[in-house]
């Protein structure tokens, strides 16, 4: 990791909800920060880098990430297409290590319209974690309501229920799932997909298409980890309790704290971790 890069992991206090006791403890979260990728090229007369993408990542190997992304998009073909890769050091200190500028060789052209993937941008280039959260404030999202509550026994049983109903997963072993439960642990609906984001989009999309836009008394279970994007989708759907079989990222925890979402991770038959808003979980 380059000196001065954001850390790849951060600590966070948790409650370890076990069958026989609740224990205060600490956990280590994989850091998650947005990274903006900019291109500087002859086509823009070397005047100003063009923002082409913002991607969520764990800090570290940022230059490789930017180059790999551009190669995957067909912008660059080999090392000779790159003149320079650098951080945007003329930005505010909290931003500069989240912005990578790739300078292309003279004569190399690309289609900017094919790279319009910008999310969480501001009038500057605020792509630090705080800016990503501020963007949700700007879009008018507010903290979810204080209720409902769910028992810890219900939470621990969710993964087993989800797995039993994952028909395609049983056949392929290669799909993510998102399940929607009521407060008694009854599975109301689930969707599977090779992409965890797609599975959640399908699940919420079905509810919306069938007029079920009040989801604040539901529990969402994710079959993998809980990332910022997944928590954002849950927030927009006004789901107040999100549980994950895997770990949450640092920015997911920040989002949950900021918008009063109960976030649970490492859900197992005998235990789970409570990262935020523990008051919704009953012993």
Short mmCIF file of C-alpha atoms in Angstrom, two decimals:
data_model
loop_
_atom_site.label_atom_id
_atom_site.label_comp_id
_atom_site.label_asym_id
_atom_site.label_seq_id
_atom_site.Cartn_x
_atom_site.Cartn_y
_atom_site.Cartn_z
CA UNK A 1 0.00 0.00 0.00
CA UNK A 2 1.30 3.45 -0.92
CA UNK A 3 2.16 5.67 2.04
CA UNK A 4 -0.81 7.90 2.78
CA UNK A 5 -3.43 5.68 1.15
CA UNK A 6 -6.66 5.16 3.08
CA UNK A 7 -6.47 2.04 5.26
CA UNK A 8 -7.66 -1.26 3.85
CA UNK A 9 -9.35 -2.14 7.14
CA UNK A 10 -10.91 -0.29 10.06
CA UNK A 11 -12.11 -1.27 13.52
CA UNK A 12 -15.70 -1.07 14.75
CA UNK A 13 -17.44 -1.95 18.00
CA UNK A 14 -20.02 -4.75 17.76
CA UNK A 15 -22.38 -6.78 19.89
CA UNK A 16 -21.84 -10.52 19.44
CA UNK A 17 -25.33 -11.95 19.88
CA UNK A 18 -24.85 -15.58 20.87
CA UNK A 19 -27.52 -18.03 21.95
CA UNK A 20 -26.52 -17.84 25.61
CA UNK A 21 -25.08 -14.34 25.94
CA UNK A 22 -24.60 -10.97 24.28
CA UNK A 23 -20.98 -9.82 24.40
CA UNK A 24 -19.57 -6.39 23.57
CA UNK A 25 -16.54 -6.67 21.34
CA UNK A 26 -14.58 -5.27 18.43
CA UNK A 27 -14.51 -6.28 14.80
CA UNK A 28 -12.31 -5.43 11.83
CA UNK A 29 -14.12 -4.29 8.70
CA UNK A 30 -12.82 -4.27 5.15
CA UNK A 31 -12.58 -0.61 4.20
CA UNK A 32 -14.78 0.57 1.34
CA UNK A 33 -14.33 3.91 -0.40
CA UNK A 34 -15.43 5.26 -3.77
CA UNK A 35 -12.61 5.85 -6.24
CA UNK A 36 -12.97 8.19 -9.19
CA UNK A 37 -11.12 7.36 -12.40
CA UNK A 38 -10.19 10.25 -14.68
CA UNK A 39 -8.66 10.28 -18.14
CA UNK A 40 -6.30 12.93 -19.48
CA UNK A 41 -5.93 12.74 -23.24
CA UNK A 42 -4.97 14.59 -26.36
CA UNK A 43 -8.63 14.56 -27.39
CA UNK A 44 -9.31 16.92 -24.49
CA UNK A 45 -6.25 18.98 -25.49
CA UNK A 46 -4.47 17.91 -22.29
CA UNK A 47 -6.45 20.67 -20.58
CA UNK A 48 -8.56 18.92 -17.98
CA UNK A 49 -8.98 15.28 -16.94
CA UNK A 50 -12.36 13.81 -17.82
CA UNK A 51 -14.17 11.85 -15.10
CA UNK A 52 -15.17 8.51 -16.61
CA UNK A 53 -16.15 6.26 -13.71
CA UNK A 54 -16.54 5.92 -9.98
CA UNK A 55 -16.17 2.49 -8.49
CA UNK A 56 -16.37 1.23 -4.93
CA UNK A 57 -13.19 -0.48 -3.76
CA UNK A 58 -11.02 -1.43 -0.83
CA UNK A 59 -8.11 1.06 -0.85
CA UNK A 60 -4.84 -0.36 -2.08
CA UNK A 61 -3.46 -1.11 -5.56
CA UNK A 62 -5.52 1.82 -6.85
CA UNK A 63 -3.40 2.40 -9.95
CA UNK A 64 -3.73 -1.24 -10.94
CA UNK A 65 -7.49 -1.03 -10.40
CA UNK A 66 -7.79 2.02 -12.67
CA UNK A 67 -5.67 0.48 -15.42
CA UNK A 68 -7.48 -2.85 -15.18
CA UNK A 69 -10.85 -1.13 -15.40
CA UNK A 70 -9.80 0.84 -18.49
CA UNK A 71 -8.40 -2.28 -20.10
CA UNK A 72 -11.64 -4.15 -19.45
CA UNK A 73 -13.58 -1.32 -21.06
CA UNK A 74 -11.37 -1.41 -24.14
CA UNK A 75 -9.90 2.05 -23.57
CA UNK A 76 -6.32 0.82 -23.36
CA UNK A 77 -4.75 -2.24 -24.90
CA UNK A 78 -1.28 -2.39 -23.41
CA UNK A 79 1.30 -0.58 -21.30
CA UNK A 80 2.31 1.65 -24.22
CA UNK A 81 -1.16 3.26 -24.18
CA UNK A 82 -0.42 4.82 -20.78
CA UNK A 83 1.83 7.82 -20.25
CA UNK A 84 1.21 8.21 -16.54
CA UNK A 85 -0.97 7.11 -13.62
CA UNK A 86 -1.21 9.37 -10.57
CA UNK A 87 -3.37 10.52 -7.69
CA UNK A 88 -5.17 13.84 -8.00
CA UNK A 89 -3.00 15.69 -5.50
CA UNK A 90 -4.42 19.14 -6.27
CA UNK A 91 -7.73 18.21 -4.63
CA UNK A 92 -8.66 18.58 -0.96
CA UNK A 93 -6.70 16.24 1.28
CA UNK A 94 -9.65 13.94 2.06
CA UNK A 95 -10.31 13.48 -1.67
CA UNK A 96 -6.94 13.23 -3.34
CA UNK A 97 -6.20 9.59 -2.62
CA UNK A 98 -9.63 8.58 -3.90
CA UNK A 99 -9.04 10.04 -7.37
CA UNK A 100 -6.75 8.43 -9.94
CA UNK A 101 -5.85 10.14 -13.21
CA UNK A 102 -4.62 8.04 -16.14
CA UNK A 103 -2.87 9.95 -18.92
CA UNK A 104 -3.25 8.33 -22.33
CA UNK A 105 -0.66 8.33 -25.09
CA UNK A 106 -1.03 10.90 -27.89
CA UNK A 107 -3.39 9.77 -30.61
CA UNK A 108 -5.36 7.33 -28.46
CA UNK A 109 -9.10 8.04 -28.63
CA UNK A 110 -12.12 6.66 -26.80
CA UNK A 111 -15.89 7.12 -26.64
CA UNK A 112 -16.84 9.09 -23.48
CA UNK A 113 -20.52 8.13 -23.87
CA UNK A 114 -19.63 4.50 -23.28
CA UNK A 115 -18.18 5.30 -19.88
CA UNK A 116 -21.00 7.24 -18.24
CA UNK A 117 -21.05 5.34 -14.95
CA UNK A 118 -20.68 8.23 -12.54
CA UNK A 119 -22.30 7.80 -9.14
CA UNK A 120 -22.07 9.89 -5.95
CA UNK A 121 -20.37 12.81 -7.69
CA UNK A 122 -20.68 16.36 -6.39
CA UNK A 123 -19.94 19.77 -7.85
CA UNK A 124 -16.29 19.20 -6.97
CA UNK A 125 -15.25 15.58 -7.13
CA UNK A 126 -16.23 14.60 -3.61
CA UNK A 127 -15.83 10.89 -3.69
CA UNK A 128 -14.70 10.18 -0.17
CA UNK A 129 -16.98 8.07 2.00
CA UNK A 130 -18.51 11.15 3.59
CA UNK A 131 -19.35 12.56 0.17
CA UNK A 132 -21.08 9.31 -0.81
CA UNK A 133 -23.26 9.62 2.30
CA UNK A 134 -23.82 13.33 1.70
CA UNK A 135 -25.04 12.47 -1.78
CA UNK A 136 -27.83 10.40 -0.23
CA UNK A 137 -28.77 13.36 1.96
CA UNK A 138 -28.81 15.55 -1.13
CA UNK A 139 -31.17 13.14 -2.86
CA UNK A 140 -33.61 13.55 0.02
CA UNK A 141 -33.18 10.24 1.81
CA UNK A 142 -33.90 10.38 5.53
CA UNK A 143 -33.27 7.94 8.40
CA UNK A 144 -35.72 5.04 8.58
CA UNK A 145 -38.30 4.92 11.36
CA UNK A 146 -37.43 3.56 14.80
CA UNK A 147 -39.41 0.32 14.52
CA UNK A 148 -39.89 -2.62 14.04
CA UNK A 149 -38.23 -5.22 16.30
CA UNK A 150 -37.25 -8.81 15.65
CA UNK A 151 -36.07 -11.60 17.96
CA UNK A 152 -32.50 -12.87 17.85
CA UNK A 153 -33.82 -16.41 17.37
CA UNK A 154 -35.58 -15.36 14.19
CA UNK A 155 -32.38 -13.76 12.89
CA UNK A 156 -30.29 -16.87 13.52
CA UNK A 157 -32.76 -19.03 11.59
CA UNK A 158 -32.85 -16.86 8.46
CA UNK A 159 -29.86 -18.33 6.54
CA UNK A 160 -31.14 -21.88 6.89
CA UNK A 161 -34.56 -20.88 5.59
CA UNK A 162 -33.05 -18.99 2.67
CA UNK A 163 -30.73 -21.81 1.71
CA UNK A 164 -33.53 -24.39 1.70
CA UNK A 165 -35.48 -22.27 -0.79
CA UNK A 166 -32.58 -21.49 -3.14
CA UNK A 167 -33.50 -23.90 -5.91
CA UNK A 168 -30.97 -22.71 -8.47
CA UNK A 169 -28.17 -22.49 -5.90
CA UNK A 170 -28.68 -26.13 -5.01
CA UNK A 171 -28.18 -27.03 -8.68
CA UNK A 172 -25.27 -24.73 -9.46
CA UNK A 173 -23.66 -23.63 -6.19
CA UNK A 174 -22.82 -20.31 -7.82
CA UNK A 175 -25.55 -17.80 -7.09
CA UNK A 176 -26.13 -14.99 -4.65
CA UNK A 177 -29.55 -14.55 -3.07
CA UNK A 178 -31.57 -11.83 -1.42
CA UNK A 179 -34.52 -12.82 0.73
CA UNK A 180 -37.34 -10.77 2.22
CA UNK A 181 -38.80 -12.00 5.53
CA UNK A 182 -41.52 -10.90 7.90
CA UNK A 183 -40.76 -10.31 11.58
CA UNK A 184 -41.62 -13.92 12.44
CA UNK A 185 -38.99 -15.24 10.05
CA UNK A 186 -41.37 -16.35 7.30
CA UNK A 187 -39.78 -16.07 3.87
CA UNK A 188 -41.98 -13.86 1.71
CA UNK A 189 -39.89 -13.74 -1.44
CA UNK A 190 -36.38 -14.38 -2.71
CA UNK A 191 -34.39 -13.80 -5.86
CA UNK A 192 -31.14 -15.35 -7.08
CA UNK A 193 -28.53 -14.05 -9.49
CA UNK A 194 -24.84 -14.36 -10.24
CA UNK A 195 -24.59 -10.71 -9.12
CA UNK A 196 -25.54 -9.84 -5.54
CA UNK A 197 -26.73 -6.41 -6.66
CA UNK A 198 -28.91 -7.97 -9.36
CA UNK A 199 -30.51 -10.34 -6.85
CA UNK A 200 -31.50 -7.45 -4.62
CA UNK A 201 -32.71 -5.33 -7.53
CA UNK A 202 -34.91 -8.22 -8.68
CA UNK A 203 -36.31 -8.70 -5.18
CA UNK A 204 -37.17 -5.05 -4.63
CA UNK A 205 -38.34 -4.59 -8.22
CA UNK A 206 -40.90 -7.36 -7.81
CA UNK A 207 -42.28 -5.73 -4.67
CA UNK A 208 -42.62 -2.38 -6.42
CA UNK A 209 -44.25 -3.89 -9.51
CA UNK A 210 -46.86 -5.52 -7.26
CA UNK A 211 -47.61 -2.40 -5.24
CA UNK A 212 -45.63 -3.45 -2.16
CA UNK A 213 -43.71 -0.25 -1.58
CA UNK A 214 -44.01 -0.26 2.24
CA UNK A 215 -41.18 -2.54 3.34
CA UNK A 216 -40.28 -0.96 6.68
CA UNK A 217 -41.65 -3.98 8.60
CA UNK A 218 -39.54 -6.48 6.65
CA UNK A 219 -36.14 -8.07 7.24
CA UNK A 220 -33.70 -8.35 4.33
CA UNK A 221 -31.17 -11.18 4.27
CA UNK A 222 -28.18 -11.11 1.93
CA UNK A 223 -26.43 -14.39 1.15
CA UNK A 224 -22.99 -12.78 0.99
CA UNK A 225 -21.37 -9.64 2.30
CA UNK A 226 -23.08 -6.29 2.85
CA UNK A 227 -21.60 -3.49 0.72
CA UNK A 228 -22.44 0.20 0.49
CA UNK A 229 -24.45 -0.28 -2.70
CA UNK A 230 -26.60 -3.00 -1.16
CA UNK A 231 -27.27 -0.91 1.94
CA UNK A 232 -28.16 2.03 -0.27
CA UNK A 233 -30.71 -0.07 -2.15
CA UNK A 234 -32.20 -1.23 1.15
CA UNK A 235 -32.37 2.37 2.39
CA UNK A 236 -34.17 3.53 -0.74
CA UNK A 237 -36.67 0.69 -0.20
CA UNK A 238 -36.98 1.84 3.46
CA UNK A 239 -35.98 -1.57 4.84
CA UNK A 240 -34.87 -0.99 8.43
CA UNK A 241 -33.27 -4.38 9.25
CA UNK A 242 -30.58 -5.80 6.99
CA UNK A 243 -28.83 -9.07 7.84
CA UNK A 244 -25.95 -10.65 5.94
CA UNK A 245 -24.35 -14.07 6.02
CA UNK A 246 -21.01 -12.39 5.36
CA UNK A 247 -19.24 -9.29 6.58
CA UNK A 248 -20.30 -5.67 6.12
CA UNK A 249 -17.88 -3.14 4.68
CA UNK A 250 -16.84 -0.04 6.57
CA UNK A 251 -18.89 2.27 4.37
CA UNK A 252 -21.95 0.04 4.70
CA UNK A 253 -21.68 0.41 8.47
CA UNK A 254 -21.32 4.18 8.13
CA UNK A 255 -24.43 4.33 5.97
CA UNK A 256 -26.39 2.18 8.43
CA UNK A 257 -25.33 4.42 11.32
CA UNK A 258 -26.21 7.59 9.43
CA UNK A 259 -29.68 6.44 8.39
CA UNK A 260 -30.74 4.36 11.44
CA UNK A 261 -30.62 1.00 9.67
CA UNK A 262 -30.03 -2.09 11.82
CA UNK A 263 -27.12 -3.92 10.22
CA UNK A 264 -26.28 -7.51 11.19
CA UNK A 265 -23.40 -9.59 9.88
CA UNK A 266 -21.95 -13.10 10.07
CA UNK A 267 -25.42 -14.52 10.76
CA UNK A 268 -25.12 -18.14 11.86
CA UNK A 269 -27.43 -20.63 13.62
CA UNK A 270 -25.76 -19.84 16.95
CA UNK A 271 -24.65 -16.22 16.65
CA UNK A 272 -24.44 -12.97 14.69
CA UNK A 273 -22.85 -9.54 15.03
CA UNK A 274 -24.85 -6.35 15.55
CA UNK A 275 -23.11 -3.34 14.02
CA UNK A 276 -25.75 -0.62 14.26
CA UNK A 277 -29.14 0.15 15.86
CA UNK A 278 -29.19 -2.82 18.24
CA UNK A 279 -32.48 -1.68 19.77
CA UNK A 280 -34.41 -3.41 16.99
CA UNK A 281 -33.09 -6.83 18.02
CA UNK A 282 -34.76 -8.58 20.95
CA UNK A 283 -32.87 -11.13 23.02
#
